PDB file of C-alpha atoms in Angstrom:
ATOM      1  CA  MET B   1     -24.069 -11.206  -6.849  1.00  0.00           C
ATOM      2  CA  SER B   2     -20.445 -11.425  -5.508  1.00  0.00           C
ATOM      3  CA  ALA B   3     -18.538  -8.087  -5.232  1.00  0.00           C
ATOM      4  CA  PHE B   4     -15.674  -9.923  -6.783  1.00  0.00           C
ATOM      5  CA  TYR B   5     -17.209 -10.288 -10.212  1.00  0.00           C
ATOM      6  CA  ARG B   6     -20.334  -9.804 -12.385  1.00  0.00           C
ATOM      7  CA  VAL B   7     -21.811 -11.827 -15.250  1.00  0.00           C
ATOM      8  CA  GLU B   8     -22.032 -10.404 -18.773  1.00  0.00           C
ATOM      9  CA  GLY B   9     -23.524 -12.876 -21.222  1.00  0.00           C
ATOM     10  CA  GLN B  10     -21.137 -15.813 -21.586  1.00  0.00           C
ATOM     11  CA  LYS B  11     -18.297 -14.012 -19.741  1.00  0.00           C
ATOM     12  CA  ILE B  12     -17.675 -12.766 -16.250  1.00  0.00           C
ATOM     13  CA  VAL B  13     -16.145  -9.428 -15.407  1.00  0.00           C
ATOM     14  CA  CYS B  14     -13.605  -9.522 -12.579  1.00  0.00           C
ATOM     15  CA  GLN B  15     -14.195  -6.594 -10.218  1.00  0.00           C
ATOM     16  CA  LEU B  16     -11.142  -6.862  -8.043  1.00  0.00           C
ATOM     17  CA  CYS B  17      -9.234  -4.258  -9.966  1.00  0.00           C
ATOM     18  CA  ARG B  18      -9.776  -1.469 -12.432  1.00  0.00           C
ATOM     19  CA  HIS B  19      -8.661  -3.608 -15.388  1.00  0.00           C
ATOM     20  CA  TYR B  20     -12.194  -5.116 -15.176  1.00  0.00           C
ATOM     21  CA  CYS B  21     -10.924  -8.196 -17.169  1.00  0.00           C
ATOM     22  CA  LYS B  22     -13.722  -9.876 -19.215  1.00  0.00           C
ATOM     23  CA  LEU B  23     -13.050 -13.582 -18.937  1.00  0.00           C
ATOM     24  CA  LYS B  24     -14.345 -16.481 -20.934  1.00  0.00           C
ATOM     25  CA  GLU B  25     -14.555 -19.875 -19.472  1.00  0.00           C
ATOM     26  CA  GLY B  26     -11.126 -21.035 -18.408  1.00  0.00           C
ATOM     27  CA  GLN B  27      -9.519 -17.606 -19.113  1.00  0.00           C
ATOM     28  CA  VAL B  28      -7.249 -15.975 -16.563  1.00  0.00           C
ATOM     29  CA  GLY B  29      -7.006 -12.165 -16.040  1.00  0.00           C
ATOM     30  CA  ILE B  30      -4.065  -9.824 -16.487  1.00  0.00           C
ATOM     31  CA  CYS B  31      -2.930 -10.570 -12.942  1.00  0.00           C
ATOM     32  CA  GLY B  32      -2.478 -14.236 -13.833  1.00  0.00           C
ATOM     33  CA  VAL B  33      -4.270 -15.496 -10.717  1.00  0.00           C
ATOM     34  CA  ASN B  34      -8.015 -15.015 -11.175  1.00  0.00           C
ATOM     35  CA  MET B  35      -9.911 -17.303 -13.561  1.00  0.00           C
ATOM     36  CA  ASN B  36     -13.382 -17.892 -14.914  1.00  0.00           C
ATOM     37  CA  GLU B  37     -14.247 -21.466 -13.750  1.00  0.00           C
ATOM     38  CA  GLY B  38     -17.817 -22.536 -14.359  1.00  0.00           C
ATOM     39  CA  GLY B  39     -19.051 -18.971 -14.633  1.00  0.00           C
ATOM     40  CA  LYS B  40     -17.542 -17.953 -11.346  1.00  0.00           C
ATOM     41  CA  LEU B  41     -14.333 -16.147 -10.369  1.00  0.00           C
ATOM     42  CA  LYS B  42     -11.798 -18.564  -8.955  1.00  0.00           C
ATOM     43  CA  ASN B  43      -8.806 -17.150  -7.104  1.00  0.00           C
ATOM     44  CA  LEU B  44      -5.931 -19.522  -8.074  1.00  0.00           C
ATOM     45  CA  VAL B  45      -3.679 -18.358  -5.210  1.00  0.00           C
ATOM     46  CA  TYR B  46      -6.268 -18.687  -2.458  1.00  0.00           C
ATOM     47  CA  GLY B  47      -4.336 -19.899   0.649  1.00  0.00           C
ATOM     48  CA  LYS B  48      -1.064 -20.062  -1.257  1.00  0.00           C
ATOM     49  CA  VAL B  49       1.435 -17.773   0.527  1.00  0.00           C
ATOM     50  CA  ALA B  50       4.648 -17.030  -1.360  1.00  0.00           C
ATOM     51  CA  ALA B  51       6.135 -14.602   1.248  1.00  0.00           C
ATOM     52  CA  LEU B  52       5.488 -14.467   4.991  1.00  0.00           C
ATOM     53  CA  ASN B  53       7.332 -12.439   7.535  1.00  0.00           C
ATOM     54  CA  ILE B  54       6.906 -10.543  10.767  1.00  0.00           C
ATOM     55  CA  ASP B  55       7.754  -6.921  10.027  1.00  0.00           C
ATOM     56  CA  PRO B  56       7.746  -3.556  11.864  1.00  0.00           C
ATOM     57  CA  ILE B  57       4.709  -1.689  10.679  1.00  0.00           C
ATOM     58  CA  GLU B  58       7.139   1.073   9.725  1.00  0.00           C
ATOM     59  CA  LYS B  59       8.437  -1.158   6.998  1.00  0.00           C
ATOM     60  CA  LYS B  60       5.199  -1.077   4.940  1.00  0.00           C
ATOM     61  CA  PRO B  61       5.828   1.956   5.214  1.00  0.00           C
ATOM     62  CA  ILE B  62       3.109   3.025   7.595  1.00  0.00           C
ATOM     63  CA  TYR B  63       4.095   5.587  10.178  1.00  0.00           C
ATOM     64  CA  HIS B  64       0.826   6.932  11.639  1.00  0.00           C
ATOM     65  CA  PHE B  65      -0.812   3.561  12.456  1.00  0.00           C
ATOM     66  CA  LEU B  66       0.106   1.671  15.564  1.00  0.00           C
ATOM     67  CA  PRO B  67       3.760   2.779  15.611  1.00  0.00           C
ATOM     68  CA  ALA B  68       6.436   0.427  16.945  1.00  0.00           C
ATOM     69  CA  THR B  69       4.187  -2.582  16.579  1.00  0.00           C
ATOM     70  CA  THR B  70       4.791  -5.670  14.469  1.00  0.00           C
ATOM     71  CA  SER B  71       2.631  -6.797  11.544  1.00  0.00           C
ATOM     72  CA  LEU B  72       2.315 -10.387  10.140  1.00  0.00           C
ATOM     73  CA  SER B  73       2.983  -9.662   6.436  1.00  0.00           C
ATOM     74  CA  LEU B  74       2.008 -11.964   3.608  1.00  0.00           C
ATOM     75  CA  GLY B  75       1.911 -11.997  -0.136  1.00  0.00           C
ATOM     76  CA  THR B  76       1.250 -14.437  -2.987  1.00  0.00           C
ATOM     77  CA  VAL B  77       2.471 -14.576  -6.634  1.00  0.00           C
ATOM     78  CA  GLY B  78       0.935 -12.366  -9.324  1.00  0.00           C
ATOM     79  CA  CYS B  79       0.288  -8.695  -9.959  1.00  0.00           C
ATOM     80  CA  ASN B  80      -1.956  -6.542 -12.138  1.00  0.00           C
ATOM     81  CA  PHE B  81       0.903  -4.060 -12.954  1.00  0.00           C
ATOM     82  CA  LYS B  82       4.231  -4.684 -14.720  1.00  0.00           C
ATOM     83  CA  CYS B  83       6.536  -2.133 -13.056  1.00  0.00           C
ATOM     84  CA  PRO B  84      10.029  -2.651 -14.529  1.00  0.00           C
ATOM     85  CA  PHE B  85      11.701  -1.602 -11.267  1.00  0.00           C
ATOM     86  CA  CYS B  86       9.711  -3.937  -8.967  1.00  0.00           C
ATOM     87  CA  GLN B  87      11.636  -4.823  -5.791  1.00  0.00           C
ATOM     88  CA  ASN B  88       9.506  -7.948  -5.296  1.00  0.00           C
ATOM     89  CA  TRP B  89       9.527  -9.108  -8.947  1.00  0.00           C
ATOM     90  CA  GLN B  90      10.441 -12.711  -7.993  1.00  0.00           C
ATOM     91  CA  ILE B  91       6.912 -13.208  -6.666  1.00  0.00           C
ATOM     92  CA  SER B  92       4.929 -10.365  -8.288  1.00  0.00           C
ATOM     93  CA  GLN B  93       5.890 -11.319 -11.853  1.00  0.00           C
ATOM     94  CA  ASN B  94       5.676 -15.108 -11.171  1.00  0.00           C
ATOM     95  CA  LYS B  95       2.660 -16.749 -12.660  1.00  0.00           C
ATOM     96  CA  ASP B  96       3.183 -20.150 -11.082  1.00  0.00           C
ATOM     97  CA  THR B  97      -0.041 -20.267  -9.074  1.00  0.00           C
ATOM     98  CA  ASN B  98       1.199 -23.468  -7.315  1.00  0.00           C
ATOM     99  CA  SER B  99       4.029 -21.464  -5.768  1.00  0.00           C
ATOM    100  CA  GLY B 100       4.061 -20.919  -2.022  1.00  0.00           C
ATOM    101  CA  HIS B 101       2.917 -22.687   1.072  1.00  0.00           C
ATOM    102  CA  THR B 102      -0.704 -23.568   1.683  1.00  0.00           C
ATOM    103  CA  VAL B 103      -2.037 -21.987   4.817  1.00  0.00           C
ATOM    104  CA  THR B 104      -5.547 -21.298   6.236  1.00  0.00           C
ATOM    105  CA  PRO B 105      -6.860 -17.991   7.551  1.00  0.00           C
ATOM    106  CA  GLN B 106      -6.966 -19.500  11.014  1.00  0.00           C
ATOM    107  CA  GLN B 107      -3.284 -20.514  10.857  1.00  0.00           C
ATOM    108  CA  LEU B 108      -2.295 -16.970   9.890  1.00  0.00           C
ATOM    109  CA  VAL B 109      -4.281 -15.356  12.662  1.00  0.00           C
ATOM    110  CA  ASP B 110      -3.026 -17.854  15.210  1.00  0.00           C
ATOM    111  CA  MET B 111       0.504 -16.919  14.028  1.00  0.00           C
ATOM    112  CA  ALA B 112      -0.115 -13.252  14.305  1.00  0.00           C
ATOM    113  CA  LEU B 113      -1.401 -13.719  17.893  1.00  0.00           C
ATOM    114  CA  LYS B 114       1.353 -16.001  18.878  1.00  0.00           C
ATOM    115  CA  TYR B 115       3.983 -13.523  17.928  1.00  0.00           C
ATOM    116  CA  LYS B 116       2.071 -10.571  19.386  1.00  0.00           C
ATOM    117  CA  CYS B 117       1.527  -8.777  16.196  1.00  0.00           C
ATOM    118  CA  LYS B 118      -1.078  -6.028  16.235  1.00  0.00           C
ATOM    119  CA  SER B 119      -2.012  -6.326  12.588  1.00  0.00           C
ATOM    120  CA  ILE B 120      -1.854  -8.342   9.476  1.00  0.00           C
ATOM    121  CA  SER B 121      -0.488  -6.726   6.314  1.00  0.00           C
ATOM    122  CA  TYR B 122      -1.265  -7.859   2.817  1.00  0.00           C
ATOM    123  CA  THR B 123       1.837  -6.822   0.845  1.00  0.00           C
ATOM    124  CA  TYR B 124       4.934  -7.775  -1.202  1.00  0.00           C
ATOM    125  CA  ASN B 125       2.795  -8.236  -4.372  1.00  0.00           C
ATOM    126  CA  GLU B 126      -0.508  -6.476  -5.144  1.00  0.00           C
ATOM    127  CA  PRO B 127      -2.993  -7.788  -2.508  1.00  0.00           C
ATOM    128  CA  THR B 128      -6.111  -6.712  -4.437  1.00  0.00           C
ATOM    129  CA  ILE B 129      -5.543  -9.616  -6.712  1.00  0.00           C
ATOM    130  CA  PHE B 130      -5.847 -12.034  -3.744  1.00  0.00           C
ATOM    131  CA  TYR B 131      -8.560 -10.136  -1.943  1.00  0.00           C
ATOM    132  CA  PRO B 132     -10.891 -13.181  -1.725  1.00  0.00           C
ATOM    133  CA  PHE B 133      -8.306 -14.809   0.567  1.00  0.00           C
ATOM    134  CA  ALA B 134      -7.233 -11.624   2.179  1.00  0.00           C
ATOM    135  CA  LYS B 135     -10.873 -10.913   3.163  1.00  0.00           C
ATOM    136  CA  ASP B 136     -11.293 -14.245   4.874  1.00  0.00           C
ATOM    137  CA  VAL B 137      -8.071 -13.681   6.848  1.00  0.00           C
ATOM    138  CA  ALA B 138      -9.000 -10.094   7.710  1.00  0.00           C
ATOM    139  CA  LEU B 139     -12.494 -10.902   8.934  1.00  0.00           C
ATOM    140  CA  LEU B 140     -11.052 -13.590  11.281  1.00  0.00           C
ATOM    141  CA  ALA B 141      -8.311 -11.189  12.267  1.00  0.00           C
ATOM    142  CA  LYS B 142     -10.834  -8.541  13.306  1.00  0.00           C
ATOM    143  CA  GLN B 143     -12.640 -11.076  15.402  1.00  0.00           C
ATOM    144  CA  ASN B 144      -9.393 -11.481  17.305  1.00  0.00           C
ATOM    145  CA  GLY B 145      -8.654  -7.850  17.814  1.00  0.00           C
ATOM    146  CA  LEU B 146      -6.145  -7.467  15.003  1.00  0.00           C
ATOM    147  CA  LYS B 147      -6.020  -4.668  12.404  1.00  0.00           C
ATOM    148  CA  ASN B 148      -5.667  -5.208   8.716  1.00  0.00           C
ATOM    149  CA  VAL B 149      -3.302  -3.198   6.356  1.00  0.00           C
ATOM    150  CA  PHE B 150      -3.216  -3.111   2.544  1.00  0.00           C
ATOM    151  CA  VAL B 151       0.111  -2.023   0.762  1.00  0.00           C
ATOM    152  CA  SER B 152      -1.205  -1.511  -2.736  1.00  0.00           C
ATOM    153  CA  ASN B 153      -0.708   0.094  -6.109  1.00  0.00           C
ATOM    154  CA  GLY B 154      -4.155   1.672  -5.691  1.00  0.00           C
ATOM    155  CA  PHE B 155      -6.032  -0.031  -8.542  1.00  0.00           C
ATOM    156  CA  GLU B 156      -8.925  -1.273  -6.374  1.00  0.00           C
ATOM    157  CA  THR B 157     -12.294  -0.947  -7.934  1.00  0.00           C
ATOM    158  CA  PRO B 158     -15.057   1.194  -6.232  1.00  0.00           C
ATOM    159  CA  GLU B 159     -17.020  -2.129  -5.721  1.00  0.00           C
ATOM    160  CA  ILE B 160     -14.109  -3.705  -3.873  1.00  0.00           C
ATOM    161  CA  ILE B 161     -13.467  -0.520  -1.867  1.00  0.00           C
ATOM    162  CA  GLU B 162     -17.081  -0.669  -0.661  1.00  0.00           C
ATOM    163  CA  ASP B 163     -16.653  -4.279   0.259  1.00  0.00           C
ATOM    164  CA  MET B 164     -13.552  -3.451   2.227  1.00  0.00           C
ATOM    165  CA  VAL B 165     -15.387  -1.107   4.586  1.00  0.00           C
ATOM    166  CA  GLY B 166     -15.250  -2.600   8.038  1.00  0.00           C
ATOM    167  CA  VAL B 167     -12.738  -5.196   6.806  1.00  0.00           C
ATOM    168  CA  ILE B 168      -9.459  -3.397   6.039  1.00  0.00           C
ATOM    169  CA  ASP B 169      -8.299  -0.637   8.309  1.00  0.00           C
ATOM    170  CA  ALA B 170      -5.359   1.047   6.688  1.00  0.00           C
ATOM    171  CA  PHE B 171      -3.725   1.529   3.223  1.00  0.00           C
ATOM    172  CA  ASN B 172      -0.445   2.566   1.885  1.00  0.00           C
ATOM    173  CA  ILE B 173      -1.011   3.473  -1.753  1.00  0.00           C
ATOM    174  CA  ASP B 174       1.739   3.908  -4.329  1.00  0.00           C
ATOM    175  CA  ILE B 175       1.579   6.987  -6.471  1.00  0.00           C
ATOM    176  CA  LYS B 176       4.330   5.989  -8.885  1.00  0.00           C
ATOM    177  CA  GLY B 177       4.303   9.212 -10.969  1.00  0.00           C
ATOM    178  CA  PHE B 178       1.908  11.879 -12.265  1.00  0.00           C
ATOM    179  CA  LYS B 179       1.963  11.181 -16.066  1.00  0.00           C
ATOM    180  CA  SER B 180      -0.797   9.141 -17.562  1.00  0.00           C
ATOM    181  CA  ASP B 181       1.359   7.888 -20.432  1.00  0.00           C
ATOM    182  CA  TYR B 182       4.042   6.689 -18.000  1.00  0.00           C
ATOM    183  CA  TYR B 183       1.456   4.650 -16.054  1.00  0.00           C
ATOM    184  CA  LYS B 184      -0.019   3.180 -19.243  1.00  0.00           C
ATOM    185  CA  LYS B 185       3.199   2.462 -21.195  1.00  0.00           C
ATOM    186  CA  TYR B 186       5.589   1.368 -18.425  1.00  0.00           C
ATOM    187  CA  LEU B 187       3.438   0.191 -15.619  1.00  0.00           C
ATOM    188  CA  LYS B 188       0.503  -1.143 -17.504  1.00  0.00           C
ATOM    189  CA  GLY B 189      -1.846   0.688 -15.172  1.00  0.00           C
ATOM    190  CA  ASP B 190      -3.859   3.917 -15.105  1.00  0.00           C
ATOM    191  CA  LEU B 191      -2.979   7.048 -13.178  1.00  0.00           C
ATOM    192  CA  ALA B 192      -6.581   8.388 -13.103  1.00  0.00           C
ATOM    193  CA  GLY B 193      -7.773   5.081 -11.495  1.00  0.00           C
ATOM    194  CA  VAL B 194      -5.066   5.335  -8.775  1.00  0.00           C
ATOM    195  CA  LEU B 195      -5.954   8.891  -7.913  1.00  0.00           C
ATOM    196  CA  ASP B 196      -9.641   8.016  -7.726  1.00  0.00           C
ATOM    197  CA  THR B 197      -8.826   5.228  -5.258  1.00  0.00           C
ATOM    198  CA  VAL B 198      -6.913   7.526  -3.018  1.00  0.00           C
ATOM    199  CA  LYS B 199      -9.839   9.947  -2.955  1.00  0.00           C
ATOM    200  CA  LEU B 200     -12.376   7.240  -2.438  1.00  0.00           C
ATOM    201  CA  LEU B 201     -10.465   5.531   0.391  1.00  0.00           C
ATOM    202  CA  ASN B 202     -10.065   8.947   2.215  1.00  0.00           C
ATOM    203  CA  LYS B 203     -13.780   9.635   1.771  1.00  0.00           C
ATOM    204  CA  LYS B 204     -14.778   6.205   3.114  1.00  0.00           C
ATOM    205  CA  GLY B 205     -12.697   6.790   6.222  1.00  0.00           C
ATOM    206  CA  PHE B 206      -9.819   4.357   5.763  1.00  0.00           C
ATOM    207  CA  TRP B 207      -6.521   5.384   7.203  1.00  0.00           C
ATOM    208  CA  VAL B 208      -4.416   6.290   4.083  1.00  0.00           C
ATOM    209  CA  GLU B 209      -0.676   6.868   3.608  1.00  0.00           C
ATOM    210  CA  CYS B 210       0.978   7.366   0.275  1.00  0.00           C
ATOM    211  CA  THR B 211       4.390   6.376  -1.197  1.00  0.00           C
ATOM    212  CA  THR B 212       6.312   7.516  -4.179  1.00  0.00           C
ATOM    213  CA  LEU B 213       9.382   5.792  -5.357  1.00  0.00           C
ATOM    214  CA  ILE B 214      11.553   8.546  -6.943  1.00  0.00           C
ATOM    215  CA  VAL B 215      13.184   7.008 -10.103  1.00  0.00           C
ATOM    216  CA  PRO B 216      15.928   9.090 -11.649  1.00  0.00           C
ATOM    217  CA  GLY B 217      14.853  10.242 -15.078  1.00  0.00           C
ATOM    218  CA  ASP B 218      11.361   8.919 -14.751  1.00  0.00           C
ATOM    219  CA  ASN B 219       9.488  10.925 -12.181  1.00  0.00           C
ATOM    220  CA  ASP B 220      12.162  13.038 -10.385  1.00  0.00           C
ATOM    221  CA  SER B 221      11.447  16.432 -11.966  1.00  0.00           C
ATOM    222  CA  GLU B 222      10.419  19.091  -9.556  1.00  0.00           C
ATOM    223  CA  ASP B 223       7.239  19.740 -11.582  1.00  0.00           C
ATOM    224  CA  GLU B 224       6.140  16.148 -11.256  1.00  0.00           C
ATOM    225  CA  ILE B 225       6.925  15.803  -7.648  1.00  0.00           C
ATOM    226  CA  ARG B 226       5.061  19.015  -6.933  1.00  0.00           C
ATOM    227  CA  ASP B 227       2.063  17.731  -8.933  1.00  0.00           C
ATOM    228  CA  ILE B 228       1.907  14.596  -6.709  1.00  0.00           C
ATOM    229  CA  ALA B 229       2.283  16.725  -3.566  1.00  0.00           C
ATOM    230  CA  LYS B 230      -0.489  19.015  -4.692  1.00  0.00           C
ATOM    231  CA  PHE B 231      -2.763  16.095  -5.384  1.00  0.00           C
ATOM    232  CA  ILE B 232      -2.238  14.519  -1.945  1.00  0.00           C
ATOM    233  CA  ALA B 233      -2.709  17.914  -0.243  1.00  0.00           C
ATOM    234  CA  SER B 234      -6.073  18.381  -2.133  1.00  0.00           C
ATOM    235  CA  VAL B 235      -7.334  15.182  -0.786  1.00  0.00           C
ATOM    236  CA  SER B 236      -6.007  15.741   2.764  1.00  0.00           C
ATOM    237  CA  LYS B 237      -2.927  17.536   4.140  1.00  0.00           C
ATOM    238  CA  ASP B 238      -2.854  14.985   6.875  1.00  0.00           C
ATOM    239  CA  ILE B 239      -2.025  12.068   4.483  1.00  0.00           C
ATOM    240  CA  PRO B 240       1.608  11.109   5.285  1.00  0.00           C
ATOM    241  CA  TRP B 241       3.723  11.065   2.109  1.00  0.00           C
ATOM    242  CA  HIS B 242       6.641   8.584   1.983  1.00  0.00           C
ATOM    243  CA  LEU B 243       9.326   9.466  -0.577  1.00  0.00           C
ATOM    244  CA  SER B 244      11.375   6.414  -1.264  1.00  0.00           C
ATOM    245  CA  ALA B 245      14.835   6.280  -2.819  1.00  0.00           C
ATOM    246  CA  PHE B 246      15.234   4.076  -5.848  1.00  0.00           C
ATOM    247  CA  HIS B 247      17.951   1.420  -6.265  1.00  0.00           C
ATOM    248  CA  PRO B 248      18.610  -0.678  -9.400  1.00  0.00           C
ATOM    249  CA  ASP B 249      16.458  -3.799  -9.512  1.00  0.00           C
ATOM    250  CA  TYR B 250      14.606  -6.191 -11.904  1.00  0.00           C
ATOM    251  CA  LYS B 251      14.666  -4.705 -15.422  1.00  0.00           C
ATOM    252  CA  VAL B 252      16.026  -1.271 -14.463  1.00  0.00           C
ATOM    253  CA  GLN B 253      19.799  -1.800 -13.954  1.00  0.00           C
ATOM    254  CA  ASP B 254      21.051   1.183 -15.937  1.00  0.00           C
ATOM    255  CA  LYS B 255      20.088   3.904 -13.403  1.00  0.00           C
ATOM    256  CA  GLY B 256      21.905   4.844 -10.273  1.00  0.00           C
ATOM    257  CA  ALA B 257      20.359   5.230  -6.831  1.00  0.00           C
ATOM    258  CA  THR B 258      18.331   8.331  -6.271  1.00  0.00           C
ATOM    259  CA  PRO B 259      20.716  11.174  -5.053  1.00  0.00           C
ATOM    260  CA  ILE B 260      20.044  12.399  -1.514  1.00  0.00           C
ATOM    261  CA  SER B 261      19.809  15.890  -2.905  1.00  0.00           C
ATOM    262  CA  THR B 262      16.818  14.845  -5.001  1.00  0.00           C
ATOM    263  CA  MET B 263      15.201  13.204  -2.028  1.00  0.00           C
ATOM    264  CA  GLN B 264      15.750  16.312   0.143  1.00  0.00           C
ATOM    265  CA  ARG B 265      14.313  18.632  -2.492  1.00  0.00           C
ATOM    266  CA  ALA B 266      11.295  16.350  -2.843  1.00  0.00           C
ATOM    267  CA  TYR B 267      10.760  16.602   0.937  1.00  0.00           C
ATOM    268  CA  GLU B 268      10.902  20.394   0.660  1.00  0.00           C
ATOM    269  CA  ILE B 269       8.309  20.459  -2.118  1.00  0.00           C
ATOM    270  CA  GLY B 270       5.989  18.295  -0.111  1.00  0.00           C
ATOM    271  CA  LYS B 271       6.173  20.750   2.835  1.00  0.00           C
ATOM    272  CA  GLU B 272       5.862  23.747   0.430  1.00  0.00           C
ATOM    273  CA  GLU B 273       2.623  22.311  -0.816  1.00  0.00           C
ATOM    274  CA  GLY B 274       1.224  22.171   2.737  1.00  0.00           C
ATOM    275  CA  LEU B 275       1.592  18.462   3.558  1.00  0.00           C
ATOM    276  CA  ASN B 276       1.874  18.022   7.280  1.00  0.00           C
ATOM    277  CA  TYR B 277       3.828  14.828   7.234  1.00  0.00           C
ATOM    278  CA  VAL B 278       6.503  13.992   4.727  1.00  0.00           C
ATOM    279  CA  TYR B 279       9.146  11.293   5.186  1.00  0.00           C
ATOM    280  CA  LEU B 280      12.301   9.996   3.439  1.00  0.00           C
ATOM    281  CA  GLY B 281      12.865   6.328   2.972  1.00  0.00           C
ATOM    282  CA  ASN B 282      15.626   4.008   1.780  1.00  0.00           C
ATOM    283  CA  VAL B 283      18.064   6.724   2.944  1.00  0.00           C
ATOM    284  CA  LEU B 284      20.152   7.020   6.156  1.00  0.00           C
ATOM    285  CA  VAL B 285      18.364   9.946   7.690  1.00  0.00           C
ATOM    286  CA  GLU B 286      15.817  10.150  10.450  1.00  0.00           C
ATOM    287  CA  ALA B 287      12.213  10.116   9.484  1.00  0.00           C
ATOM    288  CA  ASN B 288      10.624  12.088  12.216  1.00  0.00           C
ATOM    289  CA  THR B 289       7.122  13.305  12.935  1.00  0.00           C
ATOM    290  CA  TYR B 290       6.729  16.858  13.972  1.00  0.00           C
ATOM    291  CA  CYS B 291       3.666  18.665  15.310  1.00  0.00           C
ATOM    292  CA  PRO B 292       2.191  20.576  12.330  1.00  0.00           C
ATOM    293  CA  ASN B 293       1.159  23.361  14.734  1.00  0.00           C
ATOM    294  CA  CYS B 294       4.259  23.977  16.985  1.00  0.00           C
ATOM    295  CA  ASN B 295       6.896  21.854  15.257  1.00  0.00           C
ATOM    296  CA  LYS B 296       7.723  19.839  18.397  1.00  0.00           C
ATOM    297  CA  LEU B 297       9.440  16.518  17.731  1.00  0.00           C
ATOM    298  CA  LEU B 298       6.802  13.873  18.392  1.00  0.00           C
ATOM    299  CA  ILE B 299       8.121  10.587  16.952  1.00  0.00           C
ATOM    300  CA  ARG B 300      11.709   9.995  16.199  1.00  0.00           C
ATOM    301  CA  ARG B 301      12.604   7.154  13.671  1.00  0.00           C
ATOM    302  CA  LEU B 302      15.654   5.739  12.040  1.00  0.00           C
ATOM    303  CA  GLY B 303      15.157   2.996   9.539  1.00  0.00           C
ATOM    304  CA  PHE B 304      12.245   0.908  10.875  1.00  0.00           C
ATOM    305  CA  ASP B 305      13.091   1.672  14.478  1.00  0.00           C
ATOM    306  CA  VAL B 306      10.995   4.138  16.677  1.00  0.00           C
ATOM    307  CA  LEU B 307      13.657   5.750  18.929  1.00  0.00           C
ATOM    308  CA  GLU B 308      11.334   8.175  20.702  1.00  0.00           C
ATOM    309  CA  ASN B 309       7.541   8.585  20.909  1.00  0.00           C
ATOM    310  CA  ASN B 310       6.337  11.744  22.720  1.00  0.00           C
ATOM    311  CA  LEU B 311       2.652  11.588  21.783  1.00  0.00           C
ATOM    312  CA  LYS B 312       0.137  11.899  24.480  1.00  0.00           C
ATOM    313  CA  ASP B 313      -3.015   9.984  23.626  1.00  0.00           C
ATOM    314  CA  GLY B 314      -2.526  10.978  19.980  1.00  0.00           C
ATOM    315  CA  HIS B 315      -1.905  14.613  20.774  1.00  0.00           C
ATOM    316  CA  CYS B 316       1.137  16.906  20.804  1.00  0.00           C
ATOM    317  CA  PRO B 317       2.315  17.155  24.455  1.00  0.00           C
ATOM    318  CA  ALA B 318       3.313  20.830  23.959  1.00  0.00           C
ATOM    319  CA  CYS B 319       0.245  22.401  22.301  1.00  0.00           C
ATOM    320  CA  ASN B 320      -2.340  19.546  22.500  1.00  0.00           C
ATOM    321  CA  THR B 321      -2.909  19.532  18.644  1.00  0.00           C
ATOM    322  CA  LYS B 322      -4.524  16.250  17.637  1.00  0.00           C
ATOM    323  CA  ILE B 323      -2.128  14.344  15.357  1.00  0.00           C
ATOM    324  CA  ALA B 324      -3.731  12.538  12.473  1.00  0.00           C
ATOM    325  CA  GLY B 325      -3.419   8.761  12.680  1.00  0.00           C
ATOM    326  CA  VAL B 326      -4.463   5.583  14.485  1.00  0.00           C
ATOM    327  CA  TRP B 327      -2.476   5.400  17.757  1.00  0.00           C
ATOM    328  CA  ARG B 328      -4.330   2.622  19.567  1.00  0.00           C
ATOM    329  CA  TRP B 329      -5.257  -0.907  18.512  1.00  0.00           C
ATOM    330  CA  PHE B 330      -8.250  -1.185  20.837  1.00  0.00           C
TER     331      PHE B 330
END
């Protein structure tokens, strides 16, 4: 049986995400792009790319995985969440499965190689919903020496995570808050499922980084920020945590941007809870990596640019502490 779905009587159960949509013949799941056709799961956006760019890997944001390299980045339409502040809502909330340009896995890999990218990133919308396509691209990418990166809301099922072993190399997982009712009511997701995904990905040996968009009035209390930091630290203190500043977008136009003071306090809380690597994003400050042992400046960043990299074969040059991450592509 395909890891993508299982059969239950006259229906199939989509196993791509933790909604586990039960689909009758011709029915489409919550994501809008996976359908029961003839008793099998058909991915309606297979090969239909709605967004395609060459980005710095730092833009994902991924900081401890092949720094200062570029990643061919792609997305389709559709999403399994309904975040009202989505910054890519034009494609994520678009249900026109005919949108985008038709491309083959080979064309994407050839493009990545032509432009000397070191990885392919599945991003912009939720890549789990187009995993049947992403997997075919990723397998071909690996045959050609490329890494694969998922930028995700963390709603992958355990079945799909198992299928991703040896296929996907790195993840950035959004932890959008730490209140179950917030996830359920406003995002149409489930916090427990996301937290389970982070733990499972770490256990399976994927490289994992996490991101929290700090939204004023939604998830910016010190208690909630501390709860997120504690959770990440309980999985691994070496998981980098990206704190991203909110700006008004999509359905949330009535809030101002996140104050820099809130961002700086969130950074302090992350460090207080023992996280070795905490970074601020969407703000004009440097996002530097320091040795957790001797505090030497290792990687200096501004925006998506790496200004300085002092790592020596993945180690601190001053005290030889091994720095968590993937620093080579071979």
